[in-house]
Tab-separated table of C-alpha atoms in Angstrom:
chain	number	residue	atom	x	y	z
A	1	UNK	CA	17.198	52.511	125.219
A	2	UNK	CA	18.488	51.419	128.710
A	3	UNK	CA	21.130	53.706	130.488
A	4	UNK	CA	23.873	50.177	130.351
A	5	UNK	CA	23.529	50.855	126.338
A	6	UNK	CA	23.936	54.304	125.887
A	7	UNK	CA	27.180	55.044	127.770
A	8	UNK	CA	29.696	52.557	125.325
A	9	UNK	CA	28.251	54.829	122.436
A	10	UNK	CA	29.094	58.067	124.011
A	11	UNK	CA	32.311	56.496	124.029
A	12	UNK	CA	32.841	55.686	121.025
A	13	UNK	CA	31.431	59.400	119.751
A	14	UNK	CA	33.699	61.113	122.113
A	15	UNK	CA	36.640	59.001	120.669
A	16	UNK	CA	36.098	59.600	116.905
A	17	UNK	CA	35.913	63.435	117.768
A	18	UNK	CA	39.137	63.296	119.018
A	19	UNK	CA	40.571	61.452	115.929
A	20	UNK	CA	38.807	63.603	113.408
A	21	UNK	CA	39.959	66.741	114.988
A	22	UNK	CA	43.822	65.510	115.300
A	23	UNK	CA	43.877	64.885	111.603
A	24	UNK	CA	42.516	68.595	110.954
A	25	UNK	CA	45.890	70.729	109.394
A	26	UNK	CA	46.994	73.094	111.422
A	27	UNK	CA	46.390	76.651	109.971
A	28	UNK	CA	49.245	79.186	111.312
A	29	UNK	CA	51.168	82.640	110.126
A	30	UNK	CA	53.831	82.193	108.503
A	31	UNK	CA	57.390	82.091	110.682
A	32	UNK	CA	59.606	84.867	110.825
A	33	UNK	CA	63.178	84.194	109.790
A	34	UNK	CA	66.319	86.255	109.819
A	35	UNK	CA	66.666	88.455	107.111
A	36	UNK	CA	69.465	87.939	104.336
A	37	UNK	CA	70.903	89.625	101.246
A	38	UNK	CA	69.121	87.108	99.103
A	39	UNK	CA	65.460	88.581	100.151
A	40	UNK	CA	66.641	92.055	98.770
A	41	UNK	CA	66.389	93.283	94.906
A	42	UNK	CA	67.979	95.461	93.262
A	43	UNK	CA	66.441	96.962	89.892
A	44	UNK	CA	69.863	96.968	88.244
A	45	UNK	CA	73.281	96.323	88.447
A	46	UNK	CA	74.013	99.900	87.552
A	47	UNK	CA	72.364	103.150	87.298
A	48	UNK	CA	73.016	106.878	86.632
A	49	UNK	CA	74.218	109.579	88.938
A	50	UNK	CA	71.494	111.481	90.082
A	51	UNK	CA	68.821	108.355	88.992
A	52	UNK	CA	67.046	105.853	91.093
A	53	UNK	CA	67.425	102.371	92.351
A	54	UNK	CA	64.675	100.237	92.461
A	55	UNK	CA	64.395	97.904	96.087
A	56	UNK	CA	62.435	95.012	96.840
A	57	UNK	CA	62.570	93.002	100.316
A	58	UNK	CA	60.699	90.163	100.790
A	59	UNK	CA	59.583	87.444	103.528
A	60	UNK	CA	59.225	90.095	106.472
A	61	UNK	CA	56.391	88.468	108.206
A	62	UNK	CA	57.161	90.342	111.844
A	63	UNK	CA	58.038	93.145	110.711
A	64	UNK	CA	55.928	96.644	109.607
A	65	UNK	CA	58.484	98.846	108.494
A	66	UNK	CA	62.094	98.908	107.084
A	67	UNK	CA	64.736	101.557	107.483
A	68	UNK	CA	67.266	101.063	103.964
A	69	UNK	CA	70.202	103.214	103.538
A	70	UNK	CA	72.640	103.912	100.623
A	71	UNK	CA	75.655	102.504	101.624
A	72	UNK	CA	79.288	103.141	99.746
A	73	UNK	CA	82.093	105.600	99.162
A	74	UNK	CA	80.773	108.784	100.409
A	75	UNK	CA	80.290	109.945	103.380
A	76	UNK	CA	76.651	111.633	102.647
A	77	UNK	CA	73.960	108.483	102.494
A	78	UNK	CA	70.889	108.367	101.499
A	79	UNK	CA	67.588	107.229	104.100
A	80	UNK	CA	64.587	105.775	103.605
A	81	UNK	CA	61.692	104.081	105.816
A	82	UNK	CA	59.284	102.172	104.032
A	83	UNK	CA	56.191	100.435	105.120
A	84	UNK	CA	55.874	96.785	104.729
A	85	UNK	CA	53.051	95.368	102.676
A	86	UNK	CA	52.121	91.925	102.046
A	87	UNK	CA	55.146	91.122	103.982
A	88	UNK	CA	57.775	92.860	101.375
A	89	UNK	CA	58.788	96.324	100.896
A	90	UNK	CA	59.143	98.063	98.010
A	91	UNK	CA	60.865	101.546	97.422
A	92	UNK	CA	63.319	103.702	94.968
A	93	UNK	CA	66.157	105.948	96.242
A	94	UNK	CA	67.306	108.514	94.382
A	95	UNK	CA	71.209	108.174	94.182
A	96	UNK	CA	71.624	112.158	93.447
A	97	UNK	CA	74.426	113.831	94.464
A	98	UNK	CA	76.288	110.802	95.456
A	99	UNK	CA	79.730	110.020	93.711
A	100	UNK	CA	80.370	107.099	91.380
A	101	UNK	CA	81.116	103.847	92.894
A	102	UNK	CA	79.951	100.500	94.161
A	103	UNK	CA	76.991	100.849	96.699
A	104	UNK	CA	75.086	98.127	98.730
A	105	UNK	CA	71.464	98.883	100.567
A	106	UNK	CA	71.954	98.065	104.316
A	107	UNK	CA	68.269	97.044	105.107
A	108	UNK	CA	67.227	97.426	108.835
A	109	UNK	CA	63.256	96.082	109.550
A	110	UNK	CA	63.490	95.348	113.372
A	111	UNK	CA	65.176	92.973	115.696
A	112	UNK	CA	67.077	90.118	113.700
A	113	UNK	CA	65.612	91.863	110.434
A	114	UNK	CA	69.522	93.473	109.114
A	115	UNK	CA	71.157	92.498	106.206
A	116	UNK	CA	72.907	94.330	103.214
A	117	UNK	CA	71.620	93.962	99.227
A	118	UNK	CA	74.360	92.440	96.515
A	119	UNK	CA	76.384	95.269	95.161
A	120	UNK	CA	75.531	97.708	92.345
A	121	UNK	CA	77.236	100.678	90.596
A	122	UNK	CA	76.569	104.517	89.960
A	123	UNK	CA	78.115	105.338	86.938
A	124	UNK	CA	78.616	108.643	85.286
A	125	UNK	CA	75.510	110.484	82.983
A	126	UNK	CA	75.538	109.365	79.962
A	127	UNK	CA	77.503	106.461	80.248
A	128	UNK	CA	76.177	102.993	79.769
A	129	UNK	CA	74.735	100.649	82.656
A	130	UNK	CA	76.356	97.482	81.179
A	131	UNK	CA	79.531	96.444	80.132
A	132	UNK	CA	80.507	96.706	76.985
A	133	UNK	CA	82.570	94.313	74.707
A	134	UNK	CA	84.052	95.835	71.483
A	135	UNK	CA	86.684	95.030	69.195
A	136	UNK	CA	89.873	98.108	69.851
A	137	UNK	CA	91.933	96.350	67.313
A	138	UNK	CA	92.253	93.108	65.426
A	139	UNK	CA	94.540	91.581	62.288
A	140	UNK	CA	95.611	87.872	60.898
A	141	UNK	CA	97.965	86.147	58.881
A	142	UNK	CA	98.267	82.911	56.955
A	143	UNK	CA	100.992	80.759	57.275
A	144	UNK	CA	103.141	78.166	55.093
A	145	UNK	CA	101.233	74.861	56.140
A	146	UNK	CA	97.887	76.298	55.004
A	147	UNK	CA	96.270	78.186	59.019
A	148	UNK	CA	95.023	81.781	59.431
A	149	UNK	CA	95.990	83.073	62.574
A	150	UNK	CA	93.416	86.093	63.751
A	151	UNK	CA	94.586	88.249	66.825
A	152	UNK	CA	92.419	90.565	68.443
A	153	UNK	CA	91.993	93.046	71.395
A	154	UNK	CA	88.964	93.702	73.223
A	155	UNK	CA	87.860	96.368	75.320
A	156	UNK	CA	85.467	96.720	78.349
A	157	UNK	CA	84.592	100.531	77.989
A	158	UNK	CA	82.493	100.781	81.821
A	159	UNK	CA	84.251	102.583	84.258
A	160	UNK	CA	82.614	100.526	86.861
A	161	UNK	CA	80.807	97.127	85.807
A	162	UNK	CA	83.086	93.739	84.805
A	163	UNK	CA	82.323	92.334	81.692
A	164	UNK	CA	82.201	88.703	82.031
A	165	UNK	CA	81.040	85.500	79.860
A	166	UNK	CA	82.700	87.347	76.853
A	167	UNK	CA	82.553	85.555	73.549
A	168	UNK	CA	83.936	86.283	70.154
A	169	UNK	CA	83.024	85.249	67.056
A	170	UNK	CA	85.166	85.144	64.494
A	171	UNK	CA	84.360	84.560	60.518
A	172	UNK	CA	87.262	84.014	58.114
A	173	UNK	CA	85.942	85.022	54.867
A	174	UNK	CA	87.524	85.048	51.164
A	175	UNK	CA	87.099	88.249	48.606
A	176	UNK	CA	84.263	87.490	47.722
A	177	UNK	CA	82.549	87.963	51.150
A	178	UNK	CA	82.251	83.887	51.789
A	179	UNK	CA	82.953	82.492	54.877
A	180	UNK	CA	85.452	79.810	54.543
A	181	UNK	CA	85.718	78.907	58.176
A	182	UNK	CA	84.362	80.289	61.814
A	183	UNK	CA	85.085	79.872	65.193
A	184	UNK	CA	83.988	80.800	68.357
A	185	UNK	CA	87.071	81.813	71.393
A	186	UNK	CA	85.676	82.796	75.178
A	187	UNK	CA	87.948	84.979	77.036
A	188	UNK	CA	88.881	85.807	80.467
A	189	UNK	CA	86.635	88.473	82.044
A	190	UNK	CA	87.455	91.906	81.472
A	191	UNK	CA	87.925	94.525	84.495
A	192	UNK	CA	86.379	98.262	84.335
A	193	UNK	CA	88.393	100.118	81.632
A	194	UNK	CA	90.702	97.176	80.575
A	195	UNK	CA	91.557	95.576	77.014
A	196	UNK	CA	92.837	91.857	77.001
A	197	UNK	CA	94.559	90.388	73.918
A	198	UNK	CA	92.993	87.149	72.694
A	199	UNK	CA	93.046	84.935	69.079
A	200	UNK	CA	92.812	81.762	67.890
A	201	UNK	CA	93.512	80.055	64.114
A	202	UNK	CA	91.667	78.372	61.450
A	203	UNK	CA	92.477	75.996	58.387
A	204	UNK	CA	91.738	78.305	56.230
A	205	UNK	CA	93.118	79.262	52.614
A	206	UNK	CA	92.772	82.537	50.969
A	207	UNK	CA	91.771	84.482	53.802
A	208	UNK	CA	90.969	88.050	52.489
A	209	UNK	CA	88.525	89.656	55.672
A	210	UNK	CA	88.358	88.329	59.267
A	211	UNK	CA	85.432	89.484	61.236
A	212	UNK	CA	85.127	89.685	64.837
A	213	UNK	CA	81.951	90.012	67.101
A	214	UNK	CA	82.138	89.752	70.648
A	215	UNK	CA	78.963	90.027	73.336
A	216	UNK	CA	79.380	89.220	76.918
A	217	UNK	CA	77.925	90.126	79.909
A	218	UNK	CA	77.253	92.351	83.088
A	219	UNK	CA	78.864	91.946	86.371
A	220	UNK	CA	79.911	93.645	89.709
A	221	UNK	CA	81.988	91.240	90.885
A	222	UNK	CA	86.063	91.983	90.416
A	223	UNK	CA	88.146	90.167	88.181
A	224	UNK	CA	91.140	87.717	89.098
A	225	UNK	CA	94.716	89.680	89.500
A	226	UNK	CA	95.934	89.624	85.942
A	227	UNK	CA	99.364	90.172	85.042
A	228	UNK	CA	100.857	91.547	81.425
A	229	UNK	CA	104.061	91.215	80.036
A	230	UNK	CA	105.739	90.718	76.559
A	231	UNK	CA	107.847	88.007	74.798
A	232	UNK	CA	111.515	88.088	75.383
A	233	UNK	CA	112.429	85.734	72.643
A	234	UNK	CA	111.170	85.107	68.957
A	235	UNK	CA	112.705	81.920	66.833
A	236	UNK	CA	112.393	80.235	63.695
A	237	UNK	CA	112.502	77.242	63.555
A	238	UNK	CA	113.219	74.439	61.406
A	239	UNK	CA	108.856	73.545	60.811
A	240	UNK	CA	106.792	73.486	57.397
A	241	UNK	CA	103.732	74.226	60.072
A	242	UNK	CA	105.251	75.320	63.458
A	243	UNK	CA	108.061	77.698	61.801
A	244	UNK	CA	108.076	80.455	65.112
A	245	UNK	CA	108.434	80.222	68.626
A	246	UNK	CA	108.226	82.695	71.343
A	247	UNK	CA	107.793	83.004	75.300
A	248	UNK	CA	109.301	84.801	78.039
A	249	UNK	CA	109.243	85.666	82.066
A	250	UNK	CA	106.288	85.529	84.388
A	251	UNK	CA	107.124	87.669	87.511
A	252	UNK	CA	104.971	86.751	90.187
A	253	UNK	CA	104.099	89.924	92.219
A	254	UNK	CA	100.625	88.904	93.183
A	255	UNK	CA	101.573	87.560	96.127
A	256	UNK	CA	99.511	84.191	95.951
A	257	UNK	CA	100.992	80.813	94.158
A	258	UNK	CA	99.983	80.873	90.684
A	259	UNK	CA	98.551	77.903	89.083
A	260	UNK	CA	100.005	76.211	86.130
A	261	UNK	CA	96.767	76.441	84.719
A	262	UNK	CA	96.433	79.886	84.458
A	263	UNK	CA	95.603	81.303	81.036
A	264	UNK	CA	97.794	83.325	78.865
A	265	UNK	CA	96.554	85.339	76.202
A	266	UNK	CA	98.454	86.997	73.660
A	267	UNK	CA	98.711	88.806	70.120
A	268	UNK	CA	101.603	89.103	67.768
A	269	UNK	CA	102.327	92.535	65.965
A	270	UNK	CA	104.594	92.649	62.450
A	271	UNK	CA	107.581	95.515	62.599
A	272	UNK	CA	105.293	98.368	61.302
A	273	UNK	CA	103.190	97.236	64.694
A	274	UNK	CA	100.020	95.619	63.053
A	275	UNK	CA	98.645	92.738	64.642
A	276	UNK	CA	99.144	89.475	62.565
A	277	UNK	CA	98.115	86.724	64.901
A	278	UNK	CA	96.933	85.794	68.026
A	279	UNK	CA	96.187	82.819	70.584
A	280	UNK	CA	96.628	81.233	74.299
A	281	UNK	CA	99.124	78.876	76.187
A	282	UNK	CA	99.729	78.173	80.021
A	283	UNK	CA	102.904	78.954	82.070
A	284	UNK	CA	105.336	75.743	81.999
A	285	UNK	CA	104.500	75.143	86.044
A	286	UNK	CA	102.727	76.855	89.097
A	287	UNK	CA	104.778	79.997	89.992
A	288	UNK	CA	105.249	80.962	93.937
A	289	UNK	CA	105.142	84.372	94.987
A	290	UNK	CA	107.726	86.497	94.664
A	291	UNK	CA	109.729	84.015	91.717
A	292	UNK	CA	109.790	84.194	88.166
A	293	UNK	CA	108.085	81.420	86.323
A	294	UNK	CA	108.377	81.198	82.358
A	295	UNK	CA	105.820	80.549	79.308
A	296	UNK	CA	106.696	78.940	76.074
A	297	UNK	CA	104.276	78.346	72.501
A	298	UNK	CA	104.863	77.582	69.262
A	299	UNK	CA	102.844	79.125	66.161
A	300	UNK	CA	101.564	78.792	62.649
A	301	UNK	CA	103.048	82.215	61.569
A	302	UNK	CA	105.762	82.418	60.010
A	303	UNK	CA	108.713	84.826	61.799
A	304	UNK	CA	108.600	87.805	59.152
A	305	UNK	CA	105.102	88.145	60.799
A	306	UNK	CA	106.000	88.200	64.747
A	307	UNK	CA	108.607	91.256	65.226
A	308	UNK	CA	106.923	91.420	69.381
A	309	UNK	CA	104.450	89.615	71.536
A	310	UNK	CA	102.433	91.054	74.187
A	311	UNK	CA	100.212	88.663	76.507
A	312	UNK	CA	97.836	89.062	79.602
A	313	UNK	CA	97.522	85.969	82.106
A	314	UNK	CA	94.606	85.761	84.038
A	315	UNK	CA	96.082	84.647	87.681
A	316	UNK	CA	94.121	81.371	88.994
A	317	UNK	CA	95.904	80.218	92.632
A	318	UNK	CA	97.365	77.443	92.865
């Protein structure tokens, strides 16, 4: 072939090499990125004194090993350096001889490699690593247009976890064990060691057993400022269905403007002190700090039946 023909071929090789190798991927490692609390996992939300909690950090592509530390109300902490593998490291610390409280992991794996795990709990021996929902105490009542009012108080027994997404549900049931009508009521979350009055109502006749379940879950995050009071007035009045009403003061000492939609829940007790009812209503407007605002509901019950009121608002802001 003369030399004239050859050269425009070489060309045109040398330019589809160049193509084919531009639209090759390109095949790199994986780019480092700052560390953050959402690449580190906890094992619970809670464990024992003197147990272990389980850590996990992921996406450390620079780095080869990760100092984590114990971080919380004591002074003493607890040190660990683990050895990345597969770009995460894995560990447990033992949480002995630390108090209770609410600890974080401060994770350090290198330059730009800090950050500090969600929250979790150490909570006493023995005691369990979830919140618990139970019934303390609970009654009902039926009134003259045919309603059976059910109040009920329930506890959060964990001296350190909120219990949250709480449910009850509540069966109204004859003598004969049959359930005549059910309902289910969600309530406000519950702080470590609290009890927050709740209930609801139900057209219902011949009531002879309510029963009350309530489940809900674990959390570490606090509860909204919650403020508890009781009725300062109880009337009749002049209603076949309606026949009480009560309310009373809101003193606002939370120091943020509290919104009129604020919840307010409350049960009714008889003279010898037994719970006969129960519901929820909202203050009559947003209350600024430092001012009283007032709250206001009528009921099925009749007024033999409501000899005191106590309520809990969980405080929104305005």
């Amino acid at each position: 072939m003369p030399e004239s023909t050859r050269k425009p071929m070489l060309s045109r090789a040398l330019i589809v090499g160049a193509v084919t190798a531009l639209a090759l991927p390109l095949l790199t490692a994986p780019t480092a990125t700052a560390l953050s609390s959402s690449d580190i996992k906890l094992s619970s939300l809670a464990v024992n004194q003197g147990s272990k909690i389980g850590v996990e950090v992921n996406y450390l592509y620079g780095s080869k090993r990760c100092k984590m530390t114990l971080s919380g109300p004591s002074r003493k902490v607890k040190k660990k350096t683990v050895r990345v593998r597969n770009s995460t490291a894995k560990t447990r610390i033992s949480t002995a001889g630390l108090p209770v409280g609410n600890y974080v992991v401060r994770v350090n794996c290198g330059k730009g490699e800090r950050a500090s795990s969600s929250s979790f709990s150490i909570v006493p021996k023995g005691e369990p690593r979830e919140a618990t929902c139970d019934v303390a105490d609970y009654g009902f009542s039926e009134g003259p247009a045919g309603d059976t009012t059910v109040g009920f108080i329930v506890a959060n027994r964990s001296s350190a976890l909120t219990a949250d997404s709480v449910k009850a549900a509540i069966q109204f049931l004859d003598a004969a064990g049959n359930t005549l009508a059910s309902t289910t009521e969600y309530l406000m979350d519950i702080g470590p060691q609290a009890m927050v009055p709740s209930g609801t109502s139900a057209d219902a006749i011949g009531v002879s057993s309510v029963r009350v379940a309530v489940v809900c879950e674990s959390s570490n995050e606090p509860t909204n400022p919650r403020l508890r009071g009781q009725a300062t007035y109880i009337e009749a009045r002049n209603s076949s269905i309606y026949p009480v009403r009560f309310g009373g003061t809101i003193p606002n000492t939370t120091g943020v403007t509290i919104s009129g939609s604020s919840r307010i829940d409350f049960v009714s007790r008889n003279a010898a002190g037994q719970i006969t009812g129960g519901g929820s209503t909202y203050p009559e407007a947003f209350i600024p700090p430092n001012t009283t605002g007032t709250w206001e509901t009528i009921d099925y019950m009749t007024p033999n039946n409501v000899a005191s009121v106590e309520w809990a608002m969980n405080v929104t802001e305005e």
